[in-house]
Short mmCIF file of C-alpha atoms in Angstrom, two decimals:
data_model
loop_
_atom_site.label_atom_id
_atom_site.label_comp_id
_atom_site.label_asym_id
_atom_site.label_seq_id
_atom_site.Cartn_x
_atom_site.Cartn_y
_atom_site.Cartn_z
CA UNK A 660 0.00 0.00 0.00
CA UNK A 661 2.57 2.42 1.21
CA UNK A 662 4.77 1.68 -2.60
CA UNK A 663 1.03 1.95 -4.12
CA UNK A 664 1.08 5.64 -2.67
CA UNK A 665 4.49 6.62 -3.16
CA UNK A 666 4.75 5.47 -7.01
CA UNK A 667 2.11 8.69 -7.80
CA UNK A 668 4.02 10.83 -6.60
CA UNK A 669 7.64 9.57 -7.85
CA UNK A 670 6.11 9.70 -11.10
CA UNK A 671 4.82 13.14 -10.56
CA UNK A 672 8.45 14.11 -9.85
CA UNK A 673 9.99 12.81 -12.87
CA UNK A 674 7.07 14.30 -15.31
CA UNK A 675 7.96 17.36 -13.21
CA UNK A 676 11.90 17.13 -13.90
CA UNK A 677 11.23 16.65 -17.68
CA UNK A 678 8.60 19.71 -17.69
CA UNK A 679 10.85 22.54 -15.66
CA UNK A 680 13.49 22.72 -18.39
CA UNK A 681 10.81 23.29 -21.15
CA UNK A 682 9.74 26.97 -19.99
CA UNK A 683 13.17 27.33 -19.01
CA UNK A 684 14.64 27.02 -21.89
CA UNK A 685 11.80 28.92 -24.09
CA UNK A 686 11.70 32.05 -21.86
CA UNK A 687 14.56 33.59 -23.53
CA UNK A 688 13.32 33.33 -26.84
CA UNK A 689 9.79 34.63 -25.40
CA UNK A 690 11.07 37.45 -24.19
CA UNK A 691 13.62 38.55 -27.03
CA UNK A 692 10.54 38.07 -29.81
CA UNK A 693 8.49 39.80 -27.29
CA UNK A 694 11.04 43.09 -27.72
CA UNK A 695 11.46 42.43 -31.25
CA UNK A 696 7.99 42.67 -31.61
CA UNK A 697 7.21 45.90 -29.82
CA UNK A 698 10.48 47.32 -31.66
CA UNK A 699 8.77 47.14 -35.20
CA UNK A 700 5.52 48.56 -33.63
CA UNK A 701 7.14 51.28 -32.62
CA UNK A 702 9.68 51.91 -35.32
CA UNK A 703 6.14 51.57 -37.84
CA UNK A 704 4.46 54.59 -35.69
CA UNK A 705 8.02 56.19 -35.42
CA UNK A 706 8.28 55.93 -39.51
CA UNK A 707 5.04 57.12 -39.98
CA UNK A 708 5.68 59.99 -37.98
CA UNK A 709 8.73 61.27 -39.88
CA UNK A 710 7.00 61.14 -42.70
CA UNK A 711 3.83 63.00 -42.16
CA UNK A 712 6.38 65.65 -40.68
CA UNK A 713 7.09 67.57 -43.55
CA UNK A 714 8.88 71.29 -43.53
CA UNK A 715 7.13 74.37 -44.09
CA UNK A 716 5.48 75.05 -47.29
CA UNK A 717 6.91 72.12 -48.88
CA UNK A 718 5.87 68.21 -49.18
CA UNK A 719 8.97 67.07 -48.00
CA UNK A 720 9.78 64.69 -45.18
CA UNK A 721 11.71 66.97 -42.57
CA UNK A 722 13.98 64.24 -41.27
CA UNK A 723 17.37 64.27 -43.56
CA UNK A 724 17.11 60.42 -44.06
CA UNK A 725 13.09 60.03 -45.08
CA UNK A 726 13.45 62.98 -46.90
CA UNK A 727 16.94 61.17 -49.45
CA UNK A 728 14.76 57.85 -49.72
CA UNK A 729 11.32 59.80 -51.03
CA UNK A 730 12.77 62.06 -53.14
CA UNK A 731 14.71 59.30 -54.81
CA UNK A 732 12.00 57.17 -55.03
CA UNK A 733 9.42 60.03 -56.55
CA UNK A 734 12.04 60.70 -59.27
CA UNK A 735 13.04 57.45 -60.13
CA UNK A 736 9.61 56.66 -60.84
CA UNK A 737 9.15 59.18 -62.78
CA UNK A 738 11.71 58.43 -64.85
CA UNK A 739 11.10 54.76 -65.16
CA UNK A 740 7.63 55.63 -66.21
CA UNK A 741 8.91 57.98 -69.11
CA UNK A 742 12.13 57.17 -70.27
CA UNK A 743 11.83 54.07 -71.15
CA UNK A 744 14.22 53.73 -74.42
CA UNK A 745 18.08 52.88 -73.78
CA UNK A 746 21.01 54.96 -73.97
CA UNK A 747 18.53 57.92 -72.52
CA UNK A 748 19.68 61.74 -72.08
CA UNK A 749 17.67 63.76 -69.07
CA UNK A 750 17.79 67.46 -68.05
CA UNK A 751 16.19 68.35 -64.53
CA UNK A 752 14.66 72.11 -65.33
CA UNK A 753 14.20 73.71 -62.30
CA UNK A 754 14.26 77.62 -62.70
CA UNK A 755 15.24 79.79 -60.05
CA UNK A 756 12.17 81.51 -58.10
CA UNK A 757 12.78 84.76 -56.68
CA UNK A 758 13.17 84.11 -52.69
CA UNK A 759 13.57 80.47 -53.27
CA UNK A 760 16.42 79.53 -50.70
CA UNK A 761 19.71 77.66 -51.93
CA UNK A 762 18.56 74.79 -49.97
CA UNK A 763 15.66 73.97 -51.96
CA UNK A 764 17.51 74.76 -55.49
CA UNK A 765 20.26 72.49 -54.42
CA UNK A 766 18.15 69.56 -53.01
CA UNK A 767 17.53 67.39 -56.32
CA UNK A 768 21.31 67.13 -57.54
CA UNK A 769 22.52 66.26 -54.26
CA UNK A 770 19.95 64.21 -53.15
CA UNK A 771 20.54 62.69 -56.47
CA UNK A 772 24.47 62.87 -56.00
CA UNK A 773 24.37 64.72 -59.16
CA UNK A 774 22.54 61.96 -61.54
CA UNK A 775 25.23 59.16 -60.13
CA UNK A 776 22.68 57.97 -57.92
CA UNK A 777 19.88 58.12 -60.74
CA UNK A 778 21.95 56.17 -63.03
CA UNK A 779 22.78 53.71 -60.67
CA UNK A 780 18.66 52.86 -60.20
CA UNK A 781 18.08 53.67 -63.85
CA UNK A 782 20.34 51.58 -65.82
CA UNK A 783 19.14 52.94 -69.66
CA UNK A 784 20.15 56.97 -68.23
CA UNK A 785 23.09 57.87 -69.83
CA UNK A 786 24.00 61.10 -68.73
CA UNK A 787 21.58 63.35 -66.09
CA UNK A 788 21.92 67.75 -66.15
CA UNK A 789 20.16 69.67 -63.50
CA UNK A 790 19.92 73.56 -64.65
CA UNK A 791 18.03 76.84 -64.04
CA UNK A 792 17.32 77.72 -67.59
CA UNK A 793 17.26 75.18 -70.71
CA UNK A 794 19.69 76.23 -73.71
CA UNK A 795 20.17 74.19 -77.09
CA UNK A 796 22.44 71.96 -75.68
CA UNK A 797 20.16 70.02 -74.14
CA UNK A 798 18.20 69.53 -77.15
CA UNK A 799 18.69 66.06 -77.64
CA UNK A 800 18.21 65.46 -74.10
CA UNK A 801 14.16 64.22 -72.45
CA UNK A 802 13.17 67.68 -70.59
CA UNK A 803 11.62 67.07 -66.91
CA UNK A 804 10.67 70.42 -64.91
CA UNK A 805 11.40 70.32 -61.15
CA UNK A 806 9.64 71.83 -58.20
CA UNK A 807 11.02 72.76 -54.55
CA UNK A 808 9.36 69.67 -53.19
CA UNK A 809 11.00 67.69 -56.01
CA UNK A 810 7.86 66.25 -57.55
CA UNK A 811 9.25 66.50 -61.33
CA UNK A 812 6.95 66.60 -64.73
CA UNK A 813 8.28 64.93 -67.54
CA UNK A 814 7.58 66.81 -70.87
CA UNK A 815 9.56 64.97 -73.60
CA UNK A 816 11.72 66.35 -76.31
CA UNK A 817 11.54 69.13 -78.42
CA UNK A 818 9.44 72.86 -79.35
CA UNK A 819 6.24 70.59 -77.47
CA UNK A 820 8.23 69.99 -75.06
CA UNK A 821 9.76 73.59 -74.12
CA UNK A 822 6.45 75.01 -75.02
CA UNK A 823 4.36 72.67 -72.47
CA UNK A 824 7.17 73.54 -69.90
CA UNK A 825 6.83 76.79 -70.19
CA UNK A 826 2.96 76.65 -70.23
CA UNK A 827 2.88 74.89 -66.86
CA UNK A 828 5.23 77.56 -65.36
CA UNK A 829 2.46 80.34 -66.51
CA UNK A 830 -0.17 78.52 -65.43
CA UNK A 831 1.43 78.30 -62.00
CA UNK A 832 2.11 82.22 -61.70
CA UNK A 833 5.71 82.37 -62.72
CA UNK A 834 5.45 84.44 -66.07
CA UNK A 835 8.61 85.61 -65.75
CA UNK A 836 9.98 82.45 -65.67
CA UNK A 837 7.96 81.08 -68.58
CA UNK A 838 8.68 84.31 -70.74
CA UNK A 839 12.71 83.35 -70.22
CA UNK A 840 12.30 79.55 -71.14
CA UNK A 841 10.36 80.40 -74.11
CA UNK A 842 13.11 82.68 -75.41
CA UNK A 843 15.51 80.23 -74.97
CA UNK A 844 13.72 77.85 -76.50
CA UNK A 845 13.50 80.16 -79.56
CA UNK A 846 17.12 80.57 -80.10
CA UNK A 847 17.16 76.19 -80.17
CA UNK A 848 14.15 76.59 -82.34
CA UNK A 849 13.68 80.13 -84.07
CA UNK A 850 11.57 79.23 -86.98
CA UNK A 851 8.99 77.13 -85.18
CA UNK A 852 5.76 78.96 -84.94
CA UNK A 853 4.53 77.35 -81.76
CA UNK A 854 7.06 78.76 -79.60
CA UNK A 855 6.81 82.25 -81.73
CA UNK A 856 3.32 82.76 -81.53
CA UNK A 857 3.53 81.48 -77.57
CA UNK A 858 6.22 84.23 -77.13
CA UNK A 859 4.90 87.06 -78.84
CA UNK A 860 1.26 86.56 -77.04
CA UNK A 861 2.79 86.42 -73.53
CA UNK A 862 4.88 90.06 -74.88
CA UNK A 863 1.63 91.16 -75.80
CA UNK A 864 -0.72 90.32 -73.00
CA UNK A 865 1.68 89.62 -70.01
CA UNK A 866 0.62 86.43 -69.36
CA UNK A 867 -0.37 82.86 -71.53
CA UNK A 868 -3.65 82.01 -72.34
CA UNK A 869 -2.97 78.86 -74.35
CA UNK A 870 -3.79 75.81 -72.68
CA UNK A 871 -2.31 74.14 -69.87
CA UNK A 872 -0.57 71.10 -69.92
CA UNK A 873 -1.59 68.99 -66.70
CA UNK A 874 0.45 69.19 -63.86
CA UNK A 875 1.31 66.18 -61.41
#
């Protein structure tokens, strides 16, 4: 009777010495996927954060490192999207508005270190220019217009091109600016009639009245 007793409880001893080491041994990884696991909830919200936090009167991230990855990834899309032949030629347009700071005219080339890092995602770019004001020598090359948030319009090659450029920059108040791009367009393309009769309305009236070529 008395082994009859005992042999319970023995037996409870040894299922107990082969059940310890089990939560024992799990406990670490618990805990580490645990903190893993509240990491990447919080890095999400984190993320989320620094990107909704934009700077002032422009739709870009404010943090330095959000900021690099969006802009490259607006632009290369862009460009993937549009430029789709081999050996390709682009020119970033972005022309200087009065009270624009450095900071903002400077942030496309050097957040694309100066078309390297476009080439490197875009294998068919050849070569990559970032100016203020087109001039002939960029003829040959696919014409994109830049903004100070870096959301650039591609507007192809050629007198449609130039003249839907300079059409968008009208349409978007900066006369001034469009007036300048259409007379440099003209010395590229001085007998086309487009660009004349664009140039020679905006002289007259101050402003263009043609129609606008869409936007983003």
């Amino acid at each position: 009777m008395i082994e009859y007793l005992l042999a319970p409880s023995a037996a409870s001893e040894r299922t107990a010495a082969v059940a310890l080491p089990w939560p024992t041994t799990r406990s670490p990884w618990v805990v580490a996927f645990s903190i893993i696991l509240v990491h990447a909830l919080v890095s999400g919200v984190l993320l989320r954060r620094r990107i909704r936090d934009v700077l002032p009167d422009a739709d870009i991230p404010r943090d330095p490192f959000v900021r690099k990855v969006e802009i490259i990834r607006r632009v290369s899309e862009r460009v993937r999207a549009t430029v789709p032949e081999s050996s390709a030629r682009i020119v970033f347009c972005t022309p200087r508005i009065q009270g624009t700071a450095d900071f903002y005219m400077n942030l496309l080339p050097t957040t694309l270190d100066h078309g390297r890092g476009l080439r490197a995602l875009c294998r068919n770019i050849d070569s990559v220019a970032f100016v203020e004001r087109w001039n002939s020598g960029y003829r040959e090359f696919a014409l994109f217009g830049g903004s100070v948030d870096d959301y650039v319009i591609p507007f192809g090659k050629g007198p449609a091109a130039l003249l839907g450029f300079a059409r968008t920059l009208a349409a978007n108040g900066y006369g001034n600016e469009a007036r300048d791009q259409l007379a440099a367009a003209l010395q590229a393309y001085p007998h086309d009639p487009r660009l004349r009769l664009a140039y020679e309305r905006d002289l007259e009236e101050g402003t263009d009245t043609t129609e606008v070529v869409p936007g983003r």
